[in-house]
CSV table of C-alpha atoms in Angstrom, one decimal:
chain,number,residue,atom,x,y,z
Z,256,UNK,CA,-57.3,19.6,-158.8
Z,257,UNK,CA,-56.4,17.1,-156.1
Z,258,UNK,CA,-56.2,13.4,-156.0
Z,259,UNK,CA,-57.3,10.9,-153.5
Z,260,UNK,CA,-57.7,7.3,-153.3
Z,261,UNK,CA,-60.8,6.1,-151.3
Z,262,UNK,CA,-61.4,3.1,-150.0
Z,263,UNK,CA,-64.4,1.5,-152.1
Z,264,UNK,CA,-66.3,-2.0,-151.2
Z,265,UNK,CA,-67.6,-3.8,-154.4
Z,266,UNK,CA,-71.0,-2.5,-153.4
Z,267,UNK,CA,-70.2,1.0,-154.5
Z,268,UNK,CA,-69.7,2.2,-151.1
Z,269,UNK,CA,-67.6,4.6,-148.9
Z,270,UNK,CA,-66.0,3.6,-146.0
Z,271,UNK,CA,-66.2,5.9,-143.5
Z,272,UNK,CA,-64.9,3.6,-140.5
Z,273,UNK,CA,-62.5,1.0,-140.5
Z,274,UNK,CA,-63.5,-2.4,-142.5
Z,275,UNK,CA,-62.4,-5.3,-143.9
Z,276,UNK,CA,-59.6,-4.7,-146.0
Z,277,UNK,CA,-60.8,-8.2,-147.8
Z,278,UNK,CA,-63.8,-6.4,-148.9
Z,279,UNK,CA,-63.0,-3.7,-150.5
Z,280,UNK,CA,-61.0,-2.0,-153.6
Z,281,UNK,CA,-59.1,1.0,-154.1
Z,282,UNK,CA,-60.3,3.1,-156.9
Z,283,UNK,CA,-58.9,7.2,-157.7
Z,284,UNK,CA,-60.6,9.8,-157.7
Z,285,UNK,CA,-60.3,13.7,-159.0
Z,286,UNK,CA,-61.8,15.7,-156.7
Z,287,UNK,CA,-62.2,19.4,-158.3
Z,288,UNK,CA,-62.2,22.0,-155.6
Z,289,UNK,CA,-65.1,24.3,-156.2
Z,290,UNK,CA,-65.3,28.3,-155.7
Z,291,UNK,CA,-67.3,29.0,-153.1
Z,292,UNK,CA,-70.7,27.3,-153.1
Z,293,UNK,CA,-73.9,29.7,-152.6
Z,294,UNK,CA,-77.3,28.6,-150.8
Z,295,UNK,CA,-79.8,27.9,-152.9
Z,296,UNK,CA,-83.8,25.9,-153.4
Z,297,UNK,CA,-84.6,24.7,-156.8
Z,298,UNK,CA,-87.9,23.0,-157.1
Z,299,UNK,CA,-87.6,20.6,-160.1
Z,300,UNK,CA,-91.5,18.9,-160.9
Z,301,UNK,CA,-94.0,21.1,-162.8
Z,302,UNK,CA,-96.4,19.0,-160.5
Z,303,UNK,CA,-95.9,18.5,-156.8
Z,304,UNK,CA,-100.1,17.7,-156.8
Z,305,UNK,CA,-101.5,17.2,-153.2
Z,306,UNK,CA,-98.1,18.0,-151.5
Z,307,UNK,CA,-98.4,21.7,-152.1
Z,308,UNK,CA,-100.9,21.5,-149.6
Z,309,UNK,CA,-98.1,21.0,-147.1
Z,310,UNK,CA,-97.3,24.9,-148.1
Z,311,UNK,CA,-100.9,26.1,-147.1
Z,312,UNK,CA,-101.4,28.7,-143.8
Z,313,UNK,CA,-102.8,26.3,-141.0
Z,314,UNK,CA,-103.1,26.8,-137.3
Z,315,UNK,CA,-102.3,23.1,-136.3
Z,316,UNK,CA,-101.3,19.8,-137.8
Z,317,UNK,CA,-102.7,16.3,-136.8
Z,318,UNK,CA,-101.7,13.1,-138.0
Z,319,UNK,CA,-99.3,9.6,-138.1
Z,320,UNK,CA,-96.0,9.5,-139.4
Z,321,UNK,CA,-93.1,7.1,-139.8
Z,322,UNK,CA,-89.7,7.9,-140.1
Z,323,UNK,CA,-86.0,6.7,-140.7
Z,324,UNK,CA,-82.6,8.2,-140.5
Z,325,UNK,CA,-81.1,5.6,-142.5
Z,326,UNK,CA,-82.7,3.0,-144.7
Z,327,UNK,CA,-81.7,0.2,-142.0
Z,328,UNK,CA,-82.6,1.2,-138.9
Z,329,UNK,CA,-85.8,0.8,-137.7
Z,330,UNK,CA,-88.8,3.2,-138.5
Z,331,UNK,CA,-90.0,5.8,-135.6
Z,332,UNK,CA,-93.9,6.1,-135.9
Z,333,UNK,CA,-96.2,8.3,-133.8
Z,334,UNK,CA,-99.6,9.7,-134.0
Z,335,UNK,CA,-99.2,13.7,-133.4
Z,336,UNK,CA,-101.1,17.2,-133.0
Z,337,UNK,CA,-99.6,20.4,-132.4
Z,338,UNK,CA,-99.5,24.0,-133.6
Z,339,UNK,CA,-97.9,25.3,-136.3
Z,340,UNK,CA,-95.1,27.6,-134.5
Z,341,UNK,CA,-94.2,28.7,-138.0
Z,342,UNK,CA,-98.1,30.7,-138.6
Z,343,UNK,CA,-99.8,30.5,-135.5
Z,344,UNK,CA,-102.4,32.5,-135.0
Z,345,UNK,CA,-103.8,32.0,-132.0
Z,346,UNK,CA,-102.2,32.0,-128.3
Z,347,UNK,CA,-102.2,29.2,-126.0
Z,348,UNK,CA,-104.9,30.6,-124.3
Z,349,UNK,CA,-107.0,30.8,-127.0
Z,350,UNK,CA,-106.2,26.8,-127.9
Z,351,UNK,CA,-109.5,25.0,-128.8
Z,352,UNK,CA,-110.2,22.2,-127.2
Z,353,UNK,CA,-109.9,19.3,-130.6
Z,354,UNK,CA,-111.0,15.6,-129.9
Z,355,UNK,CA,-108.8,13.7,-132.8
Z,356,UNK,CA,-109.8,9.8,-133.5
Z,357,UNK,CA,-107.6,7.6,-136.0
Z,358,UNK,CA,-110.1,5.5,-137.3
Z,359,UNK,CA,-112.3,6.0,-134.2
Z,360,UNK,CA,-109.4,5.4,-131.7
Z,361,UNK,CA,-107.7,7.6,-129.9
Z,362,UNK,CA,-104.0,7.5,-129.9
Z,363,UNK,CA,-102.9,10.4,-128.7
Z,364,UNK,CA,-103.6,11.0,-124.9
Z,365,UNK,CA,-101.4,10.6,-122.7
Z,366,UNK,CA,-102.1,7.1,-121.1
Z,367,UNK,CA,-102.1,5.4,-124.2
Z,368,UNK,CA,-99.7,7.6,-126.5
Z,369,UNK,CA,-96.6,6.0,-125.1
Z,370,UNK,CA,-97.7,2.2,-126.2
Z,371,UNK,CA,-98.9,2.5,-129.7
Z,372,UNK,CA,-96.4,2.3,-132.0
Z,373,UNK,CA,-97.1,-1.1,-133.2
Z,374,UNK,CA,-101.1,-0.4,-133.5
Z,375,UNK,CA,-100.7,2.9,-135.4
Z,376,UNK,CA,-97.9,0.5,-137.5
Z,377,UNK,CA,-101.1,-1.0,-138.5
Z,378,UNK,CA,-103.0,2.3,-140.0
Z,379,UNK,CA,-100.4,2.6,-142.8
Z,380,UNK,CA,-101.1,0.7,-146.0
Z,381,UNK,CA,-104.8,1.7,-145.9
Z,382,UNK,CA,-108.0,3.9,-145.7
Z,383,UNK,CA,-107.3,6.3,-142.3
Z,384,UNK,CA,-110.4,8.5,-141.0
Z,385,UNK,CA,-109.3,10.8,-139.0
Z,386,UNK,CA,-112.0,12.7,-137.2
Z,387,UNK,CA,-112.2,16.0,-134.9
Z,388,UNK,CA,-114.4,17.3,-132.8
Z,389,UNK,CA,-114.8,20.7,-131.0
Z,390,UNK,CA,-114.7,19.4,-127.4
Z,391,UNK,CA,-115.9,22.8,-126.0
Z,392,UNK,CA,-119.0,22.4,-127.4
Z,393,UNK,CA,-119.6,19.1,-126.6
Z,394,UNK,CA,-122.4,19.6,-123.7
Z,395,UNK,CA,-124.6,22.1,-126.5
Z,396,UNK,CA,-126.5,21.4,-129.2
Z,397,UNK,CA,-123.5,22.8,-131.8
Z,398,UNK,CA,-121.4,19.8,-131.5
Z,399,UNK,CA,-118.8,20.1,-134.7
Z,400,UNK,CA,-117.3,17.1,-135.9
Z,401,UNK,CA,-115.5,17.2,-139.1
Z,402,UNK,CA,-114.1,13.5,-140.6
Z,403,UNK,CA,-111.6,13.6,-143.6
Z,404,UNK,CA,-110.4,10.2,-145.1
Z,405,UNK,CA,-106.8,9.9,-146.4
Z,406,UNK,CA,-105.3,7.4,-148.5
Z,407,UNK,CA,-102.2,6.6,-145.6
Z,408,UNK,CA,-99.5,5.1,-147.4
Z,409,UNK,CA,-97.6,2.3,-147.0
Z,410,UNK,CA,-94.3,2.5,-145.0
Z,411,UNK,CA,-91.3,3.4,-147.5
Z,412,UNK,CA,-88.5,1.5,-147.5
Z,413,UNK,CA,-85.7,2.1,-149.6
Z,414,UNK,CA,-83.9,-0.5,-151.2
Z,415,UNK,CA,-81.5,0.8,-153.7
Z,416,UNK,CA,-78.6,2.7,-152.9
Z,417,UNK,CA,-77.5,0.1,-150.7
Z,418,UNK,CA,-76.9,1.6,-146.9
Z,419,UNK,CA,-74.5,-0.6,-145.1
Z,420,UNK,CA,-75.2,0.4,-141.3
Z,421,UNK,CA,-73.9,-2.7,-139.7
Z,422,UNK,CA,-70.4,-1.4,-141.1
Z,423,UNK,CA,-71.1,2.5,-141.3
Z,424,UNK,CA,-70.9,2.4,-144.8
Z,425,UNK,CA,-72.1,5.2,-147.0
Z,426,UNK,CA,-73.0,5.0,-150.5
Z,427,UNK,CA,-70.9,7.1,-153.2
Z,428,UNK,CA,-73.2,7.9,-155.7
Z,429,UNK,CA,-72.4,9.0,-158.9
Z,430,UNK,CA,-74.6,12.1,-159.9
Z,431,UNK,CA,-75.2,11.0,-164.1
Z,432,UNK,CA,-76.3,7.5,-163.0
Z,433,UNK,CA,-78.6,7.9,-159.5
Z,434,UNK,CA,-80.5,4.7,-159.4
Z,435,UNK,CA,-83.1,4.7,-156.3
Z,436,UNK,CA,-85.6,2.2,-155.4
Z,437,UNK,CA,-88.2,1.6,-153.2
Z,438,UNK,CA,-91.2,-0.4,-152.6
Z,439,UNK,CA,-93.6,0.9,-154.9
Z,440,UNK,CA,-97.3,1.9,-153.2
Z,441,UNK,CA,-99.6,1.2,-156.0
Z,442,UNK,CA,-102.6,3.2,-153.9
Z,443,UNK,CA,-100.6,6.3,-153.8
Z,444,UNK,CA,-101.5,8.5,-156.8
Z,445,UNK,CA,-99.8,11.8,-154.6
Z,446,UNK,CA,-96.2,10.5,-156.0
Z,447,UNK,CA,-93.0,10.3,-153.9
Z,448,UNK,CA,-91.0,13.7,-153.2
Z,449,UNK,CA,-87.3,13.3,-153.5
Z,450,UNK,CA,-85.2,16.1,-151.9
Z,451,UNK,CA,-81.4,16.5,-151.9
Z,452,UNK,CA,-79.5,18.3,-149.1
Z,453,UNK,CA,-76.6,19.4,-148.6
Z,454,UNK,CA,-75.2,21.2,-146.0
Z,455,UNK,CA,-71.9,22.2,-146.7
Z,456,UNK,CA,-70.0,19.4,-145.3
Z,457,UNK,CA,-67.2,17.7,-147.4
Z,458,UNK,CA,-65.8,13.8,-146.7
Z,459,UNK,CA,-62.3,15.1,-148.2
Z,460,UNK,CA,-60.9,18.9,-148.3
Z,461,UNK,CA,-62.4,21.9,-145.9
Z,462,UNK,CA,-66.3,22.0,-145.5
Z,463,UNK,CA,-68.6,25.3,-146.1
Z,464,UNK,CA,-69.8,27.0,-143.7
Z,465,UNK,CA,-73.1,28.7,-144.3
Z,466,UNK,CA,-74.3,26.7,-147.2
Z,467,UNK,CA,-77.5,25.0,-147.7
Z,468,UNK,CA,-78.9,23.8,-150.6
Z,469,UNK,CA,-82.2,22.1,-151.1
Z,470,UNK,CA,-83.1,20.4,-154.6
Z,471,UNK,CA,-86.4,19.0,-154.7
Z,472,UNK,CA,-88.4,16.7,-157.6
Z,473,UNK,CA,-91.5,14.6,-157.4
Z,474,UNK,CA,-91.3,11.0,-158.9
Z,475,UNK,CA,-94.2,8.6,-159.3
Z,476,UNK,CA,-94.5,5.7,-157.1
Z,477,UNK,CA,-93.2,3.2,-159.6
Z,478,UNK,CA,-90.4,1.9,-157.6
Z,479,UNK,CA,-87.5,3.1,-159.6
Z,480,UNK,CA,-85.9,5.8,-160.4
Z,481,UNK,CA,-83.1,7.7,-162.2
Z,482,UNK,CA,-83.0,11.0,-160.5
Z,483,UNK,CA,-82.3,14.1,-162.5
Z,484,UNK,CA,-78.7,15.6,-162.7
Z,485,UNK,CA,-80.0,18.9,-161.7
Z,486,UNK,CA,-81.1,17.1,-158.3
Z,487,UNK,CA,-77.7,17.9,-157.6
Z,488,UNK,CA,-76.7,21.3,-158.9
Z,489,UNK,CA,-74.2,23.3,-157.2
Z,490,UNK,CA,-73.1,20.2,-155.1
Z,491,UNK,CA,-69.0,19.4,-155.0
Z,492,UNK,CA,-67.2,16.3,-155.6
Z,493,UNK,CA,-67.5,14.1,-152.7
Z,494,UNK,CA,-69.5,16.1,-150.7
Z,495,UNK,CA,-71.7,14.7,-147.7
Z,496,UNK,CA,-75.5,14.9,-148.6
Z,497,UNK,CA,-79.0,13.7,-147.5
Z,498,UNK,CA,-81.3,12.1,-150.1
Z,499,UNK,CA,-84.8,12.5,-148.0
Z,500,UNK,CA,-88.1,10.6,-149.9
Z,501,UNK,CA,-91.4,11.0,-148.4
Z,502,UNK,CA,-94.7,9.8,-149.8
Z,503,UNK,CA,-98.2,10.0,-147.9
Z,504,UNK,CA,-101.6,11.9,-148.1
Z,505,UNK,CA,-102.8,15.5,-147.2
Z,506,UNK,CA,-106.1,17.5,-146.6
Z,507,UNK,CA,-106.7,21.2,-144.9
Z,508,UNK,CA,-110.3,21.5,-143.2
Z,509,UNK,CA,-111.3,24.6,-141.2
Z,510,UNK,CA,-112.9,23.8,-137.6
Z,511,UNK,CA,-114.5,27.7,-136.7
Z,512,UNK,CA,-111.7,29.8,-137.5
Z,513,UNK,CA,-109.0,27.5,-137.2
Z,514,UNK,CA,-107.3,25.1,-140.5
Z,515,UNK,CA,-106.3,22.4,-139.2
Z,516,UNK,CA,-103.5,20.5,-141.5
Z,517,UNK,CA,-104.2,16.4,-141.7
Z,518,UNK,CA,-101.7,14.0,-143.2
Z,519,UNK,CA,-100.3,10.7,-143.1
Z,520,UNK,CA,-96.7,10.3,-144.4
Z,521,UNK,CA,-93.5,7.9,-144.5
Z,522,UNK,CA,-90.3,9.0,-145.1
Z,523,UNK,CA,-86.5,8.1,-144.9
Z,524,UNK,CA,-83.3,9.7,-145.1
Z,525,UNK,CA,-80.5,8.1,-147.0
Z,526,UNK,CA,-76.6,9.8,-146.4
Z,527,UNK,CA,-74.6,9.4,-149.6
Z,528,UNK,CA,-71.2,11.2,-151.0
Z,529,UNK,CA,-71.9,12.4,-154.4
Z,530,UNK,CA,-69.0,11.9,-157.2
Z,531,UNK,CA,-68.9,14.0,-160.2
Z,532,UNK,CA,-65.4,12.7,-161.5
Z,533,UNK,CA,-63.9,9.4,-161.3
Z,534,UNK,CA,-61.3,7.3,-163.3
């Protein structure tokens, strides 16, 4: 076993830049040295509900998004469409031609994609039709048009572990205590997934190469949580890891032959350094 002292702020965090010495305290730490870690997904809830529609075969994917990399910074939001380049079926040739309206606006060609941030801001937090239409069969008399409503939710923000951006801070979080809150979305009956990665890398000691591992639970949107220990199975002492929560709304409808995948989602990514022993 080796020791190390780390550099703790009276938040509970990690520094990893230079601070203020005037802010923080020294605290030691065991870290155990593990055998080699091995890759590994386990899937925690007995319920993941409407997100195991996420896992469904579909041809493309239309929708809004926001998204963080770090519970401060600000959230990226776009309307999208695309294939799935995971289970395509089809070759770009044989691409129908989809008219998709948010809430009967368009937001996705091109002269208008680039400036809508703050209006598609303003389809999260409520009711979101999202409508498509076959365009190549606009000028007959089989005109398709399929409208789904989804429950978009509100954008996530994460409160609680405290992510210090303005002085690179990372929160050290101790794996039998894992306290997370958010603001709670009473409309969202879907839950909020919680997933923790880790990818081998290691703030003290050599890193892993070829690692991956990917816990995953389901919490409901309460606003609080104390995540499971097993969230964090297989992890080392102080290693590097991502705590991703995403919460939104999902339906598959099927336009001819094609399933088209329709969702609205938030989500942010919290780093932390996880500590199984400290004195």
């Amino acid at each position: 076993m080796k020791k190390y002292l780390l550099l703790l702020s009276l938040g509970g965090m990690i520094a990893c830049s230079a601070a203020k010495e005037s802010r923080h305290q020294t605290a030691e730490i065991n870290i155990l040295i593990p055998e080699t870690p091995q890759s590994v997904e386990n899937i925690l809830s007995w319920d993941f509900g409407n997100y195991l529609r996420y896992y469904d075969n579909f041809d493309y994917s239309v929708g809004i998004t926001s998204s963080k990399d770090n519970p401060r910074c600000k959230e990226f939001i776009y309307a999208f469409e695309g294939p799935n380049t995971k289970a395509i079926t089809k070759s770009d040739t044989e691409r129908p031609q989809i008219e998709v309206l948010f809430n009967g606006q368009d937001y996705l060609s091109p002269d208008v994609k680039s400036n809508t941030s703050s209006d598609i801001h303003g389809l999260f937090g409520r009711r979101l039709k999202i409508s498509l239409t076959n365009k190549a069969s606009r000028n007959t008399k089989q005109v398709k048009t399929i409208t789904t409503e989804l429950a978009a939710p509100e954008i996530l923000e994460v409160t609680n572990p405290l992510y210090d951006a303005e002085d690179d801070l990372i929160p050290l979080c101790d794996y039998e205590n894992f306290v997370v809150e958010w603001n709670q979305d009473s409309n969202n009956t879907n839950g909020v997934i919680v997933l923790v990665l880790w990818a081998g890398s290691m703030m003290f000691g050599d890193s892993y190469d070829n690692v991956l591992i990917r816990n995953v639970d389901c919490v409901p949107d309460t606003g609080f949580a104390v995540l499971k220990e097993d969230l964090f199975d297989g992890i080392p002492d102080t290693a590097l890891c991502f705590l991703l929560m995403l919460r939104g709304d999902i339906e598959n409808v099927q336009i001819d032959d094609c399933v088209y995948q329709l969702s609205a989602r938030t989500q942010v990514v919290l780093p932390f350094v996880l500590v199984r022993e400290m004195v």
